[in-house]
Amino acid sequence: MAGGSGGRLAARVSQGGGLGFIAYGYQSLDALRSEVDTARSLLQIDSNSLLPIGIGYLGWRLESPGVAAHDLLSVALNNHVQAIWLSFGTQLHSWIDFIRKSERKPGNTKIIVQVNSLNEALVAVRDWKADVVVAQGIEAGGHGSATAPPLLTLLSEILSTIPEDGPPILGAGGIVNGDQVASLLGIGASGAVLGTRFLLSPESLYSELQRQALIAAPTGSSVRTTAFDQVRNTLGWPEGIDGRGLRNSTVDEFQEGANLDDLRRKYAAAVKTGDVDRIVTWAGASVGLLNRILPAQEIVEEIHRDCVTHLQAVDSLLE
């Protein structure tokens, strides 16, 4: 999630056995370079070797006027990151072409495309030759399609249509623990993507107040809304895209029809104090299952242990 995952979190996730990502959202080119440098330093990887993290880019941001898209993508390519994640754009094919033509070694950089429907998945696989496809369900925290199916429905639809020799299909949306990961593997997914769970690590870019808000949030407290984009003026998302975050006064007053300029002033003031009753705290639908702050590496290890335990339990039923 943009604003939640930087170089420190990406590095620690990878050290735990996952693949951590730096999420590029609205920061400067230099800020992105700095996050990559942080990850490289923590992982102790020299500048000529493959860097075992990824960078995620919002397609619509790359497509915005005045944005140095090629320079931003080149940060990933010049640092030999393992993967580039693309989502929410109308010209994703052009960025994939640029990556393929610019990478140091053909196929060295894995291209991950996020989708919210079967049709999007078919385009990513057949037309764009994506290396990995992430199916994002309606439960996902942060931005996503307001009309996406629930994750298990979307995954089943994609898995039953994509050929067996197609790319790995990962599931994203409301996944916070090992038993949920096991359920995705059980229906044929190649892996899982977790976001909200890692916002509760000390390595995330979230504040302590935001982490405590996530811990205190009951099930049902995350809502899909455009309120936060409107008050932050982070507009330009493709049609039908909104965000899932914790309900707070910003959401309530926006839904009640409060004056947008007033809401923007209140939001700007809240940013200075970190007031979670105003600022955005992105959170998926399973936020009510979260109750602990753990280092990112320990989160990965715990999820792996729990996933294996649940898979072994299912296997024993077949004996």
CSV table of C-alpha atoms in Angstrom, one decimal:
chain,number,residue,atom,x,y,z
A,1,MET,CA,0.0,0.0,0.0
A,2,ALA,CA,1.3,3.4,-0.9
A,3,GLY,CA,2.2,5.3,2.2
A,4,GLY,CA,2.7,2.1,4.2
A,5,SER,CA,5.5,0.1,2.7
A,6,GLY,CA,9.1,1.5,2.3
A,7,GLY,CA,12.5,0.0,2.0
A,8,ARG,CA,12.8,-1.1,5.6
A,9,LEU,CA,9.6,-3.1,5.5
A,10,ALA,CA,10.3,-4.6,2.0
A,11,ALA,CA,13.8,-5.7,3.2
A,12,ARG,CA,12.5,-7.4,6.4
A,13,VAL,CA,9.7,-9.2,4.6
A,14,SER,CA,12.2,-10.6,2.1
A,15,GLN,CA,14.6,-11.6,4.9
A,16,GLY,CA,11.7,-13.6,6.4
A,17,GLY,CA,11.2,-15.6,3.2
A,18,GLY,CA,8.6,-13.5,1.4
A,19,LEU,CA,9.0,-10.9,-1.3
A,20,GLY,CA,8.7,-7.5,0.1
A,21,PHE,CA,7.6,-4.4,-1.9
A,22,ILE,CA,8.2,-0.7,-1.8
A,23,ALA,CA,5.0,1.0,-2.8
A,24,TYR,CA,5.5,4.1,-4.9
A,25,GLY,CA,2.6,6.5,-4.6
A,26,TYR,CA,3.1,10.2,-4.6
A,27,GLN,CA,6.7,10.7,-3.3
A,28,SER,CA,9.5,12.2,-5.3
A,29,LEU,CA,12.0,10.4,-7.4
A,30,ASP,CA,14.8,11.0,-4.8
A,31,ALA,CA,12.5,9.6,-2.1
A,32,LEU,CA,12.0,6.4,-4.0
A,33,ARG,CA,15.7,6.1,-4.6
A,34,SER,CA,16.3,6.6,-0.9
A,35,GLU,CA,13.9,3.8,0.0
A,36,VAL,CA,15.6,1.4,-2.4
A,37,ASP,CA,19.0,2.4,-0.9
A,38,THR,CA,17.6,1.6,2.6
A,39,ALA,CA,16.5,-1.9,1.4
A,40,ARG,CA,19.8,-2.6,-0.2
A,41,SER,CA,21.7,-1.6,2.9
A,42,LEU,CA,19.6,-3.8,5.2
A,43,LEU,CA,19.9,-6.8,2.8
A,44,GLN,CA,23.6,-6.1,2.3
A,45,ILE,CA,23.3,-6.6,-1.5
A,46,ASP,CA,25.9,-5.0,-3.8
A,47,SER,CA,24.7,-2.7,-6.5
A,48,ASN,CA,25.4,-5.2,-9.3
A,49,SER,CA,23.4,-8.1,-7.9
A,50,LEU,CA,19.7,-8.9,-8.0
A,51,LEU,CA,17.9,-7.0,-5.2
A,52,PRO,CA,15.3,-9.4,-3.7
A,53,ILE,CA,12.5,-6.9,-3.3
A,54,GLY,CA,9.9,-5.4,-5.7
A,55,ILE,CA,8.6,-2.0,-6.4
A,56,GLY,CA,4.9,-1.3,-7.0
A,57,TYR,CA,3.7,1.5,-9.3
A,58,LEU,CA,0.3,3.0,-9.8
A,59,GLY,CA,-0.3,3.1,-13.5
A,60,TRP,CA,-2.4,6.2,-13.4
A,61,ARG,CA,0.4,8.1,-11.6
A,62,LEU,CA,2.9,7.0,-14.3
A,63,GLU,CA,0.4,8.3,-16.9
A,64,SER,CA,-0.1,11.7,-15.2
A,65,PRO,CA,1.2,14.8,-17.0
A,66,GLY,CA,4.5,15.9,-15.8
A,67,VAL,CA,5.4,12.7,-14.1
A,68,ALA,CA,8.8,11.3,-15.2
A,69,ALA,CA,7.5,7.8,-15.7
A,70,HIS,CA,10.6,6.3,-17.4
A,71,ASP,CA,12.8,7.7,-14.7
A,72,LEU,CA,10.7,6.2,-12.0
A,73,LEU,CA,10.6,2.8,-13.6
A,74,SER,CA,14.4,3.1,-14.2
A,75,VAL,CA,14.9,3.3,-10.4
A,76,ALA,CA,13.7,-0.3,-10.3
A,77,LEU,CA,15.6,-1.5,-13.4
A,78,ASN,CA,18.9,0.2,-12.5
A,79,ASN,CA,18.7,-1.4,-9.0
A,80,HIS,CA,18.0,-4.8,-10.5
A,81,VAL,CA,14.9,-5.4,-8.3
A,82,GLN,CA,13.4,-8.8,-8.5
A,83,ALA,CA,9.9,-7.6,-9.5
A,84,ILE,CA,7.8,-4.7,-10.7
A,85,TRP,CA,4.1,-4.6,-9.7
A,86,LEU,CA,1.7,-2.6,-11.9
A,87,SER,CA,-1.9,-1.7,-11.1
A,88,PHE,CA,-4.7,0.8,-11.8
A,89,GLY,CA,-3.7,2.2,-15.2
A,90,THR,CA,-5.1,2.5,-18.7
A,91,GLN,CA,-1.7,2.1,-20.4
A,92,LEU,CA,-0.1,-0.7,-18.4
A,93,HIS,CA,0.9,-2.4,-21.7
A,94,SER,CA,3.2,0.5,-22.5
A,95,TRP,CA,5.0,0.3,-19.2
A,96,ILE,CA,5.4,-3.4,-19.6
A,97,ASP,CA,7.0,-2.8,-23.1
A,98,PHE,CA,9.3,-0.2,-21.6
A,99,ILE,CA,10.4,-2.6,-18.8
A,100,ARG,CA,11.0,-5.5,-21.3
A,101,LYS,CA,13.1,-3.3,-23.6
A,102,SER,CA,15.1,-1.7,-20.8
A,103,GLU,CA,15.9,-4.5,-18.4
A,104,ARG,CA,19.5,-5.7,-18.1
A,105,LYS,CA,18.8,-9.3,-19.0
A,106,PRO,CA,15.6,-10.5,-20.7
A,107,GLY,CA,13.2,-11.8,-18.1
A,108,ASN,CA,15.4,-10.7,-15.2
A,109,THR,CA,12.7,-8.5,-13.8
A,110,LYS,CA,9.4,-10.3,-13.1
A,111,ILE,CA,6.3,-8.3,-14.1
A,112,ILE,CA,3.4,-8.6,-11.7
A,113,VAL,CA,0.0,-7.3,-12.9
A,114,GLN,CA,-2.9,-6.8,-10.4
A,115,VAL,CA,-6.4,-7.5,-11.7
A,116,ASN,CA,-10.0,-7.2,-10.3
A,117,SER,CA,-11.9,-9.3,-12.9
A,118,LEU,CA,-11.5,-12.3,-15.2
A,119,ASN,CA,-11.3,-10.1,-18.3
A,120,GLU,CA,-8.4,-8.1,-16.8
A,121,ALA,CA,-6.7,-11.4,-16.0
A,122,LEU,CA,-7.1,-12.7,-19.5
A,123,VAL,CA,-5.6,-9.5,-20.9
A,124,ALA,CA,-2.7,-9.7,-18.5
A,125,VAL,CA,-1.9,-13.3,-19.4
A,126,ARG,CA,-2.7,-13.5,-23.1
A,127,ASP,CA,-1.8,-10.0,-24.3
A,128,TRP,CA,0.8,-8.7,-21.9
A,129,LYS,CA,2.5,-12.0,-21.0
A,130,ALA,CA,2.6,-11.1,-17.3
A,131,ASP,CA,5.0,-13.2,-15.2
A,132,VAL,CA,2.6,-13.2,-12.2
A,133,VAL,CA,-1.1,-12.2,-11.9
A,134,VAL,CA,-2.5,-10.9,-8.6
A,135,ALA,CA,-6.3,-11.3,-8.2
A,136,GLN,CA,-7.5,-8.6,-5.8
A,137,GLY,CA,-10.9,-9.2,-4.2
A,138,ILE,CA,-13.3,-6.7,-2.8
A,139,GLU,CA,-12.0,-7.4,0.7
A,140,ALA,CA,-8.6,-5.7,0.0
A,141,GLY,CA,-7.5,-2.7,2.0
A,142,GLY,CA,-6.3,0.4,0.2
A,143,HIS,CA,-7.4,0.9,-3.4
A,144,GLY,CA,-9.3,-1.5,-5.6
A,145,SER,CA,-12.3,-1.9,-7.8
A,146,ALA,CA,-15.6,-1.1,-6.1
A,147,THR,CA,-17.2,-3.9,-8.2
A,148,ALA,CA,-14.6,-6.6,-7.7
A,149,PRO,CA,-16.0,-10.0,-6.6
A,150,PRO,CA,-15.1,-11.5,-3.3
A,151,LEU,CA,-11.5,-13.0,-3.5
A,152,LEU,CA,-12.5,-16.7,-3.4
A,153,THR,CA,-15.0,-16.1,-6.2
A,154,LEU,CA,-12.6,-14.1,-8.3
A,155,LEU,CA,-9.7,-16.6,-7.8
A,156,SER,CA,-11.9,-19.6,-8.7
A,157,GLU,CA,-13.1,-17.9,-11.8
A,158,ILE,CA,-9.6,-17.0,-13.0
A,159,LEU,CA,-8.1,-20.4,-12.1
A,160,SER,CA,-10.8,-22.3,-14.0
A,161,THR,CA,-10.1,-20.2,-17.1
A,162,ILE,CA,-6.4,-19.6,-17.3
A,163,PRO,CA,-4.5,-22.6,-18.8
A,164,GLU,CA,-2.5,-24.8,-16.4
A,165,ASP,CA,0.7,-23.6,-18.1
A,166,GLY,CA,-0.1,-20.0,-17.4
A,167,PRO,CA,1.6,-17.7,-14.9
A,168,PRO,CA,1.3,-18.1,-11.2
A,169,ILE,CA,-2.0,-16.6,-9.8
A,170,LEU,CA,-1.8,-15.0,-6.4
A,171,GLY,CA,-4.7,-14.0,-4.2
A,172,ALA,CA,-5.0,-10.6,-2.4
A,173,GLY,CA,-7.7,-9.1,-0.2
A,174,GLY,CA,-8.5,-9.6,3.4
A,175,ILE,CA,-5.7,-12.2,3.9
A,176,VAL,CA,-4.0,-11.7,7.3
A,177,ASN,CA,-3.0,-15.2,8.6
A,178,GLY,CA,-1.7,-18.6,7.7
A,179,ASP,CA,-5.0,-20.4,7.6
A,180,GLN,CA,-6.4,-18.0,5.1
A,181,VAL,CA,-3.2,-18.5,3.0
A,182,ALA,CA,-3.7,-22.2,3.2
A,183,SER,CA,-7.3,-21.8,1.9
A,184,LEU,CA,-6.0,-20.0,-1.2
A,185,LEU,CA,-3.4,-22.7,-1.9
A,186,GLY,CA,-6.2,-25.3,-1.4
A,187,ILE,CA,-8.2,-23.9,-4.3
A,188,GLY,CA,-5.2,-23.7,-6.6
A,189,ALA,CA,-3.6,-20.3,-6.0
A,190,SER,CA,0.2,-20.2,-6.2
A,191,GLY,CA,0.5,-17.8,-3.2
A,192,ALA,CA,-0.9,-14.9,-1.3
A,193,VAL,CA,-0.4,-11.2,-1.0
A,194,LEU,CA,-0.8,-9.5,2.4
A,195,GLY,CA,-0.9,-5.8,3.1
A,196,THR,CA,-2.8,-4.8,6.2
A,197,ARG,CA,-1.1,-7.4,8.4
A,198,PHE,CA,2.3,-5.8,7.7
A,199,LEU,CA,1.1,-2.3,8.5
A,200,LEU,CA,1.1,-3.6,12.1
A,201,SER,CA,4.9,-4.1,11.9
A,202,PRO,CA,7.3,-1.5,13.4
A,203,GLU,CA,9.0,-1.4,10.0
A,204,SER,CA,5.9,0.0,8.2
A,205,LEU,CA,5.6,3.7,7.5
A,206,TYR,CA,2.4,3.9,9.6
A,207,SER,CA,2.5,5.8,12.8
A,208,GLU,CA,2.1,4.2,16.2
A,209,LEU,CA,-1.4,5.9,16.4
A,210,GLN,CA,-2.4,4.2,13.1
A,211,ARG,CA,-1.1,0.8,14.3
A,212,GLN,CA,-3.1,1.2,17.5
A,213,ALA,CA,-6.2,2.1,15.5
A,214,LEU,CA,-5.8,-1.1,13.5
A,215,ILE,CA,-5.5,-3.2,16.6
A,216,ALA,CA,-8.6,-1.5,18.1
A,217,ALA,CA,-10.7,-1.9,15.0
A,218,PRO,CA,-13.5,-4.5,15.1
A,219,THR,CA,-14.6,-6.6,12.1
A,220,GLY,CA,-16.8,-4.4,9.9
A,221,SER,CA,-15.0,-1.2,10.7
A,222,SER,CA,-13.2,-0.9,7.3
A,223,VAL,CA,-15.3,0.7,4.5
A,224,ARG,CA,-15.0,1.4,0.8
A,225,THR,CA,-15.1,5.1,0.0
A,226,THR,CA,-13.7,7.9,-2.2
A,227,ALA,CA,-13.7,10.2,0.8
A,228,PHE,CA,-10.0,10.1,1.5
A,229,ASP,CA,-9.0,10.7,-2.2
A,230,GLN,CA,-11.4,13.7,-2.3
A,231,VAL,CA,-10.1,15.3,0.8
A,232,ARG,CA,-6.4,14.6,0.0
A,233,ASN,CA,-7.0,15.6,-3.6
A,234,THR,CA,-5.4,12.4,-4.8
A,235,LEU,CA,-7.6,12.2,-7.8
A,236,GLY,CA,-7.0,10.6,-11.2
A,237,TRP,CA,-7.8,7.0,-10.3
A,238,PRO,CA,-9.5,5.0,-13.1
A,239,GLU,CA,-13.2,4.9,-13.1
A,240,GLY,CA,-14.7,2.5,-10.5
A,241,ILE,CA,-11.7,2.6,-8.1
A,242,ASP,CA,-12.2,3.5,-4.5
A,243,GLY,CA,-10.3,2.7,-1.3
A,244,ARG,CA,-11.0,0.6,1.8
A,245,GLY,CA,-9.9,2.1,5.1
A,246,LEU,CA,-11.1,2.5,8.7
A,247,ARG,CA,-14.3,4.5,9.1
A,248,ASN,CA,-13.7,7.8,10.9
A,249,SER,CA,-15.1,11.3,11.0
A,250,THR,CA,-13.8,12.2,7.5
A,251,VAL,CA,-15.8,9.3,6.0
A,252,ASP,CA,-18.9,10.1,8.1
A,253,GLU,CA,-18.9,13.8,7.3
A,254,PHE,CA,-18.2,13.2,3.6
A,255,GLN,CA,-21.1,10.8,3.4
A,256,GLU,CA,-23.3,13.4,5.1
A,257,GLY,CA,-22.5,15.9,2.4
A,258,ALA,CA,-20.2,18.2,4.4
A,259,ASN,CA,-18.4,21.0,2.4
A,260,LEU,CA,-15.4,19.6,0.7
A,261,ASP,CA,-13.2,22.6,1.3
A,262,ASP,CA,-13.9,22.4,5.0
A,263,LEU,CA,-13.1,18.7,5.1
A,264,ARG,CA,-9.8,19.4,3.3
A,265,ARG,CA,-8.9,22.0,5.9
A,266,LYS,CA,-9.7,19.6,8.7
A,267,TYR,CA,-7.7,16.8,7.1
A,268,ALA,CA,-4.6,19.0,6.6
A,269,ALA,CA,-4.7,20.0,10.2
A,270,ALA,CA,-5.1,16.3,11.3
A,271,VAL,CA,-2.1,15.3,9.3
A,272,LYS,CA,0.1,17.5,11.4
A,273,THR,CA,-1.0,15.8,14.6
A,274,GLY,CA,-1.6,12.3,13.3
A,275,ASP,CA,-5.2,12.4,14.3
A,276,VAL,CA,-6.5,8.9,13.2
A,277,ASP,CA,-10.1,10.2,13.5
A,278,ARG,CA,-9.4,12.2,10.4
A,279,ILE,CA,-6.5,10.8,8.5
A,280,VAL,CA,-6.6,7.7,6.4
A,281,THR,CA,-5.7,4.3,7.8
A,282,TRP,CA,-6.0,1.8,5.0
A,283,ALA,CA,-7.3,-1.6,6.2
A,284,GLY,CA,-8.7,-4.7,4.7
A,285,ALA,CA,-11.9,-6.5,5.7
A,286,SER,CA,-10.1,-8.9,8.1
A,287,VAL,CA,-8.7,-6.1,10.2
A,288,GLY,CA,-10.8,-7.4,13.2
A,289,LEU,CA,-8.5,-10.5,13.3
A,290,LEU,CA,-5.4,-8.4,14.1
A,291,ASN,CA,-4.3,-7.8,17.7
A,292,ARG,CA,-0.5,-7.7,17.8
A,293,ILE,CA,2.4,-5.7,16.6
A,294,LEU,CA,5.2,-7.9,15.4
A,295,PRO,CA,8.4,-7.4,13.4
A,296,ALA,CA,7.8,-8.1,9.7
A,297,GLN,CA,10.2,-11.0,9.6
A,298,GLU,CA,8.4,-12.7,12.5
A,299,ILE,CA,5.0,-12.1,10.7
A,300,VAL,CA,6.3,-13.9,7.6
A,301,GLU,CA,7.6,-16.8,9.7
A,302,GLU,CA,4.4,-17.1,11.7
A,303,ILE,CA,2.2,-17.1,8.6
A,304,HIS,CA,4.3,-19.8,7.1
A,305,ARG,CA,4.1,-22.0,10.2
A,306,ASP,CA,0.4,-21.6,10.5
A,307,CYS,CA,-0.1,-22.3,6.8
A,308,VAL,CA,1.9,-25.5,7.0
A,309,THR,CA,0.0,-26.6,10.1
A,310,HIS,CA,-3.4,-26.1,8.4
A,311,LEU,CA,-2.3,-27.8,5.2
A,312,GLN,CA,-1.0,-30.8,7.2
A,313,ALA,CA,-4.3,-31.0,9.0
A,314,VAL,CA,-6.2,-31.1,5.8
A,315,ASP,CA,-3.9,-33.7,4.4
A,316,SER,CA,-4.5,-35.9,7.5
A,317,LEU,CA,-8.2,-35.9,6.6
A,318,LEU,CA,-7.4,-37.6,3.3
A,319,GLU,CA,-5.5,-40.5,4.9
